[in-house]
Coordinates of C-alpha atoms and ligand atoms in Angstrom, one line a residue:
M1 CA -28.3 9.7 18.8
P2 CA -29.2 8.8 15.5
T3 CA -26.7 6.6 13.3
L4 CA -25.6 5.8 9.9
T5 CA -22.8 3.6 10.4
N6 CA -21.6 1.8 7.5
K7 CA -24.2 3.6 4.9
R8 CA -23.7 5.1 2.1
V9 CA -25.4 9.0 0.9
L10 CA -25.7 10.1 -1.6
L11 CA -26.3 13.6 -1.4
G12 CA -28.3 15.6 -4.6
I13 CA -27.4 19.1 -4.3
T14 CA -30.1 21.1 -6.1
G15 CA -30.9 24.6 -7.3
G16 CA -31.6 26.6 -4.6
I17 CA -30.9 28.9 -1.6
A18 CA -31.1 26.5 0.9
A19 CA -28.5 24.5 -0.7
Y20 CA -26.3 26.4 1.4
K21 CA -27.6 24.0 4.9
C22 CA -26.1 20.6 3.4
A23 CA -22.4 21.9 3.9
E24 CA -24.0 21.2 7.6
L25 CA -25.7 18.1 6.6
S26 CA -23.1 16.6 4.7
R27 CA -21.2 16.9 8.4
L28 CA -23.7 15.7 10.2
L29 CA -24.5 12.8 7.9
I30 CA -20.4 11.5 8.3
K31 CA -20.7 12.8 11.7
A32 CA -23.3 9.5 12.1
G33 CA -20.5 7.3 10.5
A34 CA -22.7 7.9 6.5
E35 CA -19.7 7.8 4.1
V36 CA -21.0 10.9 1.6
R37 CA -20.4 11.7 -2.0
V38 CA -22.4 14.2 -3.0
V39 CA -23.8 15.0 -7.4
M40 CA -25.4 18.7 -7.8
T41 CA -27.0 20.4 -11.1
R42 CA -26.1 23.5 -12.6
A43 CA -28.0 25.8 -10.2
A44 CA -27.5 24.0 -7.3
R45 CA -23.2 25.3 -7.9
E46 CA -24.9 28.8 -8.1
F47 CA -26.0 28.7 -4.1
V48 CA -22.6 26.3 -2.9
T49 CA -19.7 25.8 -5.0
P50 CA -18.6 21.6 -5.5
L51 CA -14.9 22.6 -3.5
T52 CA -16.8 22.9 -0.3
M53 CA -18.6 19.8 -0.5
Q54 CA -15.7 18.2 -1.6
A55 CA -13.7 19.2 1.5
L56 CA -16.5 18.7 3.4
T57 CA -16.8 14.9 2.5
G58 CA -13.8 14.6 0.9
N59 CA -15.0 13.5 -1.5
R60 CA -14.6 14.3 -5.9
V61 CA -18.6 16.1 -6.8
H62 CA -20.5 14.3 -8.8
L63 CA -21.0 17.4 -11.4
D64 CA -22.2 16.4 -15.1
L65 CA -22.9 12.9 -17.1
L66 CA -20.7 13.9 -20.5
D67 CA -17.6 14.4 -18.5
A68 CA -15.9 12.2 -19.6
D69 CA -12.6 12.0 -16.6
A70 CA -15.8 10.8 -13.8
E71 CA -16.1 8.8 -15.6
A72 CA -13.7 6.7 -16.0
A73 CA -13.2 7.7 -12.1
M74 CA -17.2 6.5 -11.0
G75 CA -19.8 6.2 -14.0
H76 CA -22.8 7.0 -13.5
I77 CA -24.0 3.5 -13.2
E78 CA -21.4 2.3 -10.5
L79 CA -22.6 5.3 -8.2
A80 CA -26.1 4.7 -8.5
R81 CA -25.0 1.2 -6.8
W82 CA -22.6 2.1 -4.6
A83 CA -25.3 3.8 -2.5
D84 CA -28.0 2.5 0.4
L85 CA -29.5 6.3 0.2
V86 CA -30.3 9.2 -2.0
L87 CA -30.9 11.4 -0.6
V88 CA -32.0 15.2 -2.6
A89 CA -31.6 18.3 -0.3
P90 CA -32.8 20.4 -1.9
A91 CA -35.3 19.3 -4.1
S92 CA -36.9 22.3 -6.2
A93 CA -39.9 21.9 -7.7
D94 CA -38.5 22.0 -11.3
F95 CA -35.9 18.8 -10.7
L96 CA -39.4 17.0 -8.8
A97 CA -41.4 18.0 -12.1
R98 CA -38.2 16.8 -13.8
A99 CA -37.9 13.4 -11.3
A100 CA -41.9 12.5 -11.7
A101 CA -41.8 12.5 -15.5
G102 CA -39.1 9.9 -14.9
R103 CA -36.7 12.3 -17.4
A104 CA -32.5 11.6 -17.5
D105 CA -31.3 14.9 -19.1
D106 CA -28.6 15.2 -16.4
L107 CA -26.5 13.5 -13.8
L108 CA -28.8 13.0 -10.8
T109 CA -32.2 12.5 -12.4
T110 CA -30.2 9.8 -13.9
L111 CA -28.4 8.3 -11.5
L112 CA -31.8 8.2 -9.8
L113 CA -33.8 6.6 -12.2
A114 CA -30.7 3.7 -11.9
T115 CA -30.6 3.0 -8.6
S116 CA -32.6 0.5 -6.1
A117 CA -31.0 2.1 -2.8
S118 CA -34.5 4.6 -0.9
V119 CA -34.3 7.7 -2.5
A120 CA -35.9 10.4 0.0
V121 CA -36.1 13.8 -1.3
A122 CA -36.3 17.2 1.2
P123 CA -38.4 20.0 -1.2
A124 CA -37.9 23.2 -0.8
M125 CA -39.7 26.3 -2.6
N126 CA -41.1 28.9 -2.3
Q127 CA -45.3 28.2 -0.6
G128 CA -47.0 28.9 -3.8
M129 CA -45.4 26.9 -6.1
W130 CA -45.6 23.7 -3.7
S131 CA -48.8 24.2 -3.1
D132 CA -49.6 24.5 -6.7
P133 CA -51.4 21.0 -8.1
A134 CA -48.4 20.6 -10.2
T135 CA -45.7 20.6 -7.9
R136 CA -49.0 17.7 -5.9
R137 CA -49.3 15.8 -8.7
N138 CA -45.3 15.6 -9.2
L139 CA -44.9 14.9 -5.2
D140 CA -47.4 11.5 -5.8
A141 CA -46.3 10.4 -8.5
L142 CA -42.3 9.8 -6.4
Q143 CA -44.2 8.9 -3.4
A144 CA -45.7 5.9 -5.7
R145 CA -42.4 5.3 -6.7
A146 CA -42.2 4.6 -3.2
W147 CA -39.7 8.1 -3.0
R148 CA -39.8 9.4 0.8
V149 CA -40.4 13.2 1.2
F150 CA -39.2 14.8 4.1
G151 CA -40.8 17.9 5.8
P152 CA -41.0 20.6 4.3
A153 CA -41.6 23.1 7.0
E154 CA -43.7 25.9 7.4
G155 CA -42.6 29.6 8.3
D156 CA -40.5 32.3 6.7
Q157 CA -39.3 32.5 3.3
A158 CA -36.7 33.6 2.1
C159 CA -38.5 34.9 -0.7
G160 CA -40.3 36.8 2.1
D161 CA -43.5 34.5 2.6
V162 CA -45.0 33.1 4.9
G163 CA -45.7 29.2 4.9
P164 CA -44.6 25.8 3.9
G165 CA -41.8 25.3 2.2
R166 CA -38.3 25.3 3.9
M167 CA -36.5 22.9 4.2
L168 CA -36.4 20.7 7.3
E169 CA -33.1 21.4 9.1
P170 CA -29.6 19.3 8.5
A171 CA -30.1 17.6 12.1
E172 CA -34.3 17.3 11.0
L173 CA -32.4 15.1 8.1
L174 CA -30.2 13.4 9.3
E175 CA -33.1 11.8 11.7
S176 CA -34.9 11.5 8.6
C177 CA -32.8 9.1 7.2
A178 CA -31.6 7.5 10.6
G179 CA -35.0 6.1 10.8
L180 CA -35.3 4.1 6.9
F181 CA -32.4 1.9 8.5
A182 CA -33.2 2.0 12.7
G183 CA -34.7 -1.1 12.0
E184 CA -31.7 -3.4 11.2
P185 CA -31.0 -4.7 14.2
L186 CA -27.1 -4.6 14.3
A187 CA -27.2 -1.1 13.2
G188 CA -24.9 1.0 14.9
R189 CA -23.4 -1.8 16.4
H190 CA -19.5 -2.6 17.1
L191 CA -18.9 -6.3 16.1
L192 CA -15.1 -7.8 16.6
I193 CA -14.6 -10.5 15.2
T194 CA -11.5 -12.9 14.4
G195 CA -11.0 -15.0 11.6
G196 CA -8.3 -16.8 9.9
P197 CA -5.8 -19.4 11.2
T198 CA -3.5 -18.0 13.0
R199 CA 0.3 -19.1 12.9
E200 CA 2.9 -20.0 15.8
A201 CA 6.6 -19.3 14.8
I202 CA 8.8 -22.4 14.6
D203 CA 11.8 -20.2 13.1
P204 CA 12.5 -17.8 10.4
V205 CA 10.7 -20.2 7.6
R206 CA 8.6 -22.6 9.8
F207 CA 5.1 -22.1 11.7
L208 CA 2.5 -23.9 12.7
S209 CA -0.9 -23.3 11.5
N210 CA -3.6 -24.7 10.4
H211 CA -6.1 -25.0 6.6
S212 CA -8.4 -22.1 7.8
S213 CA -9.0 -19.8 5.7
G214 CA -11.1 -16.7 6.9
K215 CA -14.0 -17.3 4.3
M216 CA -16.8 -18.0 7.3
A217 CA -15.4 -15.3 9.3
Y218 CA -15.3 -12.5 6.1
A219 CA -18.4 -12.8 4.7
L220 CA -19.9 -12.4 8.9
A221 CA -17.9 -9.5 8.6
A222 CA -19.2 -8.5 5.2
E223 CA -22.6 -8.8 6.6
A224 CA -22.8 -7.0 9.4
A225 CA -21.2 -4.3 8.0
A226 CA -23.6 -4.0 5.4
A227 CA -25.9 -4.6 8.0
G228 CA -25.2 -1.4 9.5
A229 CA -23.0 -2.2 11.7
R230 CA -19.0 -0.3 13.2
V231 CA -17.0 -3.8 11.7
S232 CA -13.6 -5.2 13.0
L233 CA -12.0 -8.4 11.9
V234 CA -8.7 -9.8 13.7
S235 CA -7.4 -11.2 10.9
G236 CA -4.8 -14.3 10.2
P237 CA -2.8 -14.4 7.5
V238 CA -5.2 -15.3 4.6
A239 CA -5.4 -15.1 1.5
L240 CA -8.7 -12.9 0.8
P241 CA -9.2 -9.0 0.8
A242 CA -11.1 -7.2 2.9
P243 CA -14.5 -6.2 2.8
E244 CA -15.8 -3.6 2.0
R245 CA -16.4 -0.7 4.4
V246 CA -15.1 -3.5 7.4
A247 CA -11.6 -2.1 9.9
R248 CA -8.9 -5.4 9.0
I249 CA -6.2 -5.7 11.3
D250 CA -3.7 -8.4 10.3
V251 CA -2.3 -10.0 12.7
V252 CA 0.3 -13.9 12.2
S253 CA 0.1 -15.1 15.9
A254 CA -1.8 -15.9 18.4
E255 CA -0.5 -13.5 20.6
Q256 CA -0.3 -11.1 18.6
M257 CA -4.3 -11.8 17.8
R258 CA -5.2 -11.5 21.8
A259 CA -3.8 -8.2 22.1
A260 CA -5.4 -6.4 18.7
V261 CA -8.8 -7.9 20.6
L262 CA -8.4 -7.1 24.1
E263 CA -6.6 -3.3 22.7
R264 CA -10.3 -2.9 21.0
I265 CA -12.9 -5.1 22.5
G266 CA -13.4 -1.2 24.8
D267 CA -16.1 0.0 23.1
A268 CA -17.7 -3.9 20.9
D269 CA -20.5 -5.2 21.6
V270 CA -20.8 -8.0 20.4
F271 CA -16.9 -10.6 20.3
I272 CA -17.2 -12.7 17.0
G273 CA -14.5 -15.6 17.3
V274 CA -14.2 -17.3 14.3
A275 CA -10.1 -18.0 14.4
A276 CA -9.4 -21.4 14.3
V277 CA -6.0 -19.9 16.9
A278 CA -3.2 -22.7 17.6
D279 CA -3.7 -23.7 20.4
Y280 CA -0.6 -24.5 21.7
R281 CA 3.0 -22.4 20.0
P282 CA 6.3 -23.2 19.8
A283 CA 8.2 -22.8 23.7
Q284 CA 10.8 -21.0 21.7
A285 CA 11.1 -20.0 18.3
A286 CA 14.5 -20.7 17.1
V287 CA 16.8 -17.0 15.8
E288 CA 17.8 -19.7 12.7
K289 CA 16.9 -22.3 10.9
M290 CA 16.6 -25.2 12.1
K291 CA 19.4 -27.6 10.2
K292 CA 17.2 -31.7 9.4
N293 CA 20.8 -33.3 10.6
E294 CA 19.2 -34.7 13.2
R295 CA 17.3 -37.8 12.0
E296 CA 14.1 -37.1 14.7
M297 CA 13.4 -33.3 15.6
R298 CA 11.1 -33.2 19.5
L299 CA 8.8 -29.1 20.2
E300 CA 8.2 -28.2 22.9
L301 CA 5.1 -26.7 23.0
V302 CA 3.3 -24.2 25.6
R303 CA -0.8 -23.2 25.8
N304 CA -1.5 -20.1 23.8
P305 CA -3.7 -17.7 26.2
D306 CA -7.9 -18.5 25.0
I307 CA -8.8 -15.9 23.4
I308 CA -12.3 -15.9 23.9
S309 CA -12.5 -17.4 27.7
E310 CA -11.0 -14.1 28.6
V311 CA -12.7 -12.1 26.7
A312 CA -15.4 -13.7 28.2
G313 CA -14.4 -13.5 31.7
L314 CA -14.0 -8.8 31.5
A315 CA -15.9 -7.5 33.7
E316 CA -17.4 -5.4 31.2
R317 CA -18.2 -8.2 28.8
P318 CA -19.6 -7.6 24.8
F319 CA -22.7 -10.3 24.2
V320 CA -19.7 -13.6 23.2
V321 CA -19.6 -15.5 20.4
G322 CA -18.1 -19.0 19.8
F323 CA -17.5 -21.2 16.9
A324 CA -16.0 -25.4 17.3
A325 CA -15.0 -27.5 14.2
E326 CA -15.3 -30.9 15.3
T327 CA -15.1 -33.9 13.8
A328 CA -17.1 -36.4 16.0
D329 CA -19.3 -35.0 18.3
L330 CA -20.4 -32.2 17.8
L331 CA -22.8 -30.7 20.0
A332 CA -21.8 -32.6 23.0
N333 CA -18.2 -30.6 22.8
G334 CA -20.5 -28.2 21.6
R335 CA -22.1 -27.4 24.6
E336 CA -19.3 -28.5 26.3
K337 CA -17.0 -25.8 24.8
L338 CA -19.5 -22.9 25.5
E339 CA -19.9 -24.0 28.8
R340 CA -16.3 -24.2 30.2
K341 CA -15.9 -20.8 27.6
G342 CA -18.6 -18.6 29.6
L343 CA -20.2 -18.0 26.1
D344 CA -24.0 -16.5 26.0
L345 CA -23.9 -18.6 22.1
L346 CA -21.3 -20.8 19.8
F347 CA -21.8 -22.1 15.5
A348 CA -21.0 -26.0 16.2
N349 CA -19.8 -26.8 12.9
D350 CA -18.0 -30.1 11.3
A351 CA -14.8 -30.1 10.2
T352 CA -14.5 -32.1 8.0
G353 CA -16.2 -30.1 4.6
T354 CA -16.3 -26.5 6.5
F355 CA -12.1 -25.6 6.3
D356 CA -11.4 -23.8 3.2
S357 CA -14.9 -24.6 1.6
D358 CA -17.4 -21.8 0.3
E359 CA -20.6 -24.0 2.8
V360 CA -21.3 -24.4 5.9
A361 CA -24.1 -26.3 8.2
A362 CA -24.0 -25.4 12.0
T363 CA -25.9 -26.0 14.6
A364 CA -26.4 -22.6 17.1
I365 CA -26.3 -23.7 20.7
F366 CA -27.1 -21.7 23.6
A367 CA -28.7 -21.7 26.9
G368 CA -31.2 -23.8 26.9
G369 CA -32.0 -24.4 23.0
E370 CA -30.1 -25.2 19.4
L371 CA -31.1 -24.4 16.5
E372 CA -29.5 -25.8 12.8
I373 CA -28.4 -23.5 10.0
P374 CA -28.7 -25.7 6.9
R375 CA -25.8 -25.9 4.1
S376 CA -25.7 -23.0 2.7
R377 CA -22.9 -20.5 1.3
K378 CA -21.0 -19.0 3.8
E379 CA -22.5 -15.5 2.8
A380 CA -26.3 -16.7 3.3
A381 CA -25.3 -18.4 6.6
A382 CA -23.4 -15.6 7.9
R383 CA -27.2 -14.0 7.5
K384 CA -28.8 -16.2 9.8
M385 CA -26.1 -16.4 12.9
L386 CA -26.7 -12.4 12.4
A387 CA -30.0 -12.5 12.7
L388 CA -29.9 -15.3 15.7
I389 CA -27.6 -12.9 17.3
A390 CA -29.0 -10.0 17.1
E391 CA -32.4 -11.1 18.6
R392 CA -30.5 -12.0 21.1
L393 CA -28.2 -8.8 22.4
P394 CA -29.8 -6.9 24.8
A395 CA -31.3 -3.7 24.5
A396 CA -28.3 -1.0 24.4
A397 CA -27.2 2.4 22.9
A398 CA -25.5 1.2 19.5
S399 CA -21.5 2.6 20.9
T400 CA -21.4 4.9 17.4
Ligands
PMT501 O1 -11.7 -19.8 7.7 P1 -13.0 -20.7 7.2 O2 -11.9 -21.8 6.0 O3 -13.6 -20.4 6.2 O4 -13.6 -22.5 8.4 C1 -14.0 -22.0 9.7 C2 -13.4 -22.7 10.9 C3 -13.8 -23.5 10.8 C4 -12.6 -22.2 10.9 C5 -14.2 -22.2 11.7 O5 -15.9 -22.0 10.9 C6 -14.5 -22.5 13.0 O6 -15.1 -23.8 13.5 N1 -13.8 -22.2 13.4 C7 -13.0 -22.0 15.3 C8 -12.2 -23.3 14.7 C9 -11.8 -24.2 16.5 O7 -12.0 -25.4 16.4 O8 -11.9 -23.5 17.3 P2 -11.4 -24.4 19.0 O9 -12.0 -24.8 18.5 O10 -10.2 -24.6 18.8 O11 -12.1 -22.8 19.8 C10 -13.5 -23.0 20.1 C11 -13.8 -20.9 19.7 O12 -12.1 -20.8 20.8 C12 -13.5 -20.5 18.5 O13 -14.5 -19.1 19.2 C13 -12.3 -20.0 18.8 O14 -11.7 -18.8 18.5 C14 -11.3 -19.5 20.1 N2 -10.3 -19.9 21.2 C15 -9.8 -20.8 20.5 C16 -7.9 -21.0 20.7 C17 -7.7 -19.8 20.9 N3 -6.5 -20.1 22.4 N4 -8.2 -18.7 21.5 C18 -9.8 -18.2 21.5 O15 -10.0 -17.6 21.1

């Protein structure tokens, strides 16, 4: 099944009878995991109403370049930056001519000049117009700008002619769009990531915790989502905003983290344990704030569940990736954890200079090998880590 998980598709609709197929097209794009926003030319509105497209996509339809309200909500440059793919369907002969000339005389042509997203057009017109040398020249000019052309198909036309010029069917357009991203190794995979610290309550105002900021986990989540994965991030208390396109589940304690993970592990292709989970918790959290009358205070601690070991021990388990922050014997301790916890891959990093830092240096440890990831910003390191994970993933059907 074609997937567009987490992809942002800007659907440009121009004036042509095939515009009615955009209702089905937007439905299929959304079903494949894409977020869809629609831009309609004036002529398109003669064939399908903005209200229909708004109801189907759940987003306000963008119509005019010079609309102050719309610009305030999401300006045309913002819209151009937002998209991963601009698909113009149907693309009329007039639109192709204006785009080929580099015109910016309406919202759609303007944002197409501004965007760095992939652009694809699905031409739809009378067979004579399609075969006209002017249309051929316009298409050549657009393809020279790396625009993709999907179709058209041949067959009976609305005007009674027979020949090339029919817009491809919505299902065929979906296949073509998904094909543009199919090379992305994490496309359509579900990644479940834990991040941040856990807090283990001593009493209503005190807790045991650690210095994890969540930066490493959030960088991995953001980069995985940008690479087309569906990402669930089970996060301990951190001060970071949820990355775009990521489903964040907030937890506090190790036991809550375990429950949130086990609830979602069923369809995960990859589990990455980045969280610095507290190994112990107070045996009993006091109900009332504890008084400091005594010179000494003793806390009885009990072991927390080892979440990653539990995931690695599941009969139907995802690809399991751990982290280890060590202050000494990084590689030996990392490999020991990889083997003891039954992991597929582990990133060992130096605890000093990693907790709450924007940068990380890590060593990937796996059966039969090791690989250095030199110190860099966590986002850049995350991309390398995800590439290593992707190349080790068993080839399986994507989960969405
Ligand atoms: O959040 P940042 O400030 O960006 O810092 C990132 C980090 C230093 C927290 C991160 O890079 C890191 O190293 N995380 C793992 C911390 C650690 O040392 O964990 P551990 O050795 O206690 O556990 C090893 C593995 O088991 C980890 O994948 C951990 O998530 C998992 N684990 C541990 C204990 C437990 N009860 N359950 C677990 O799942």
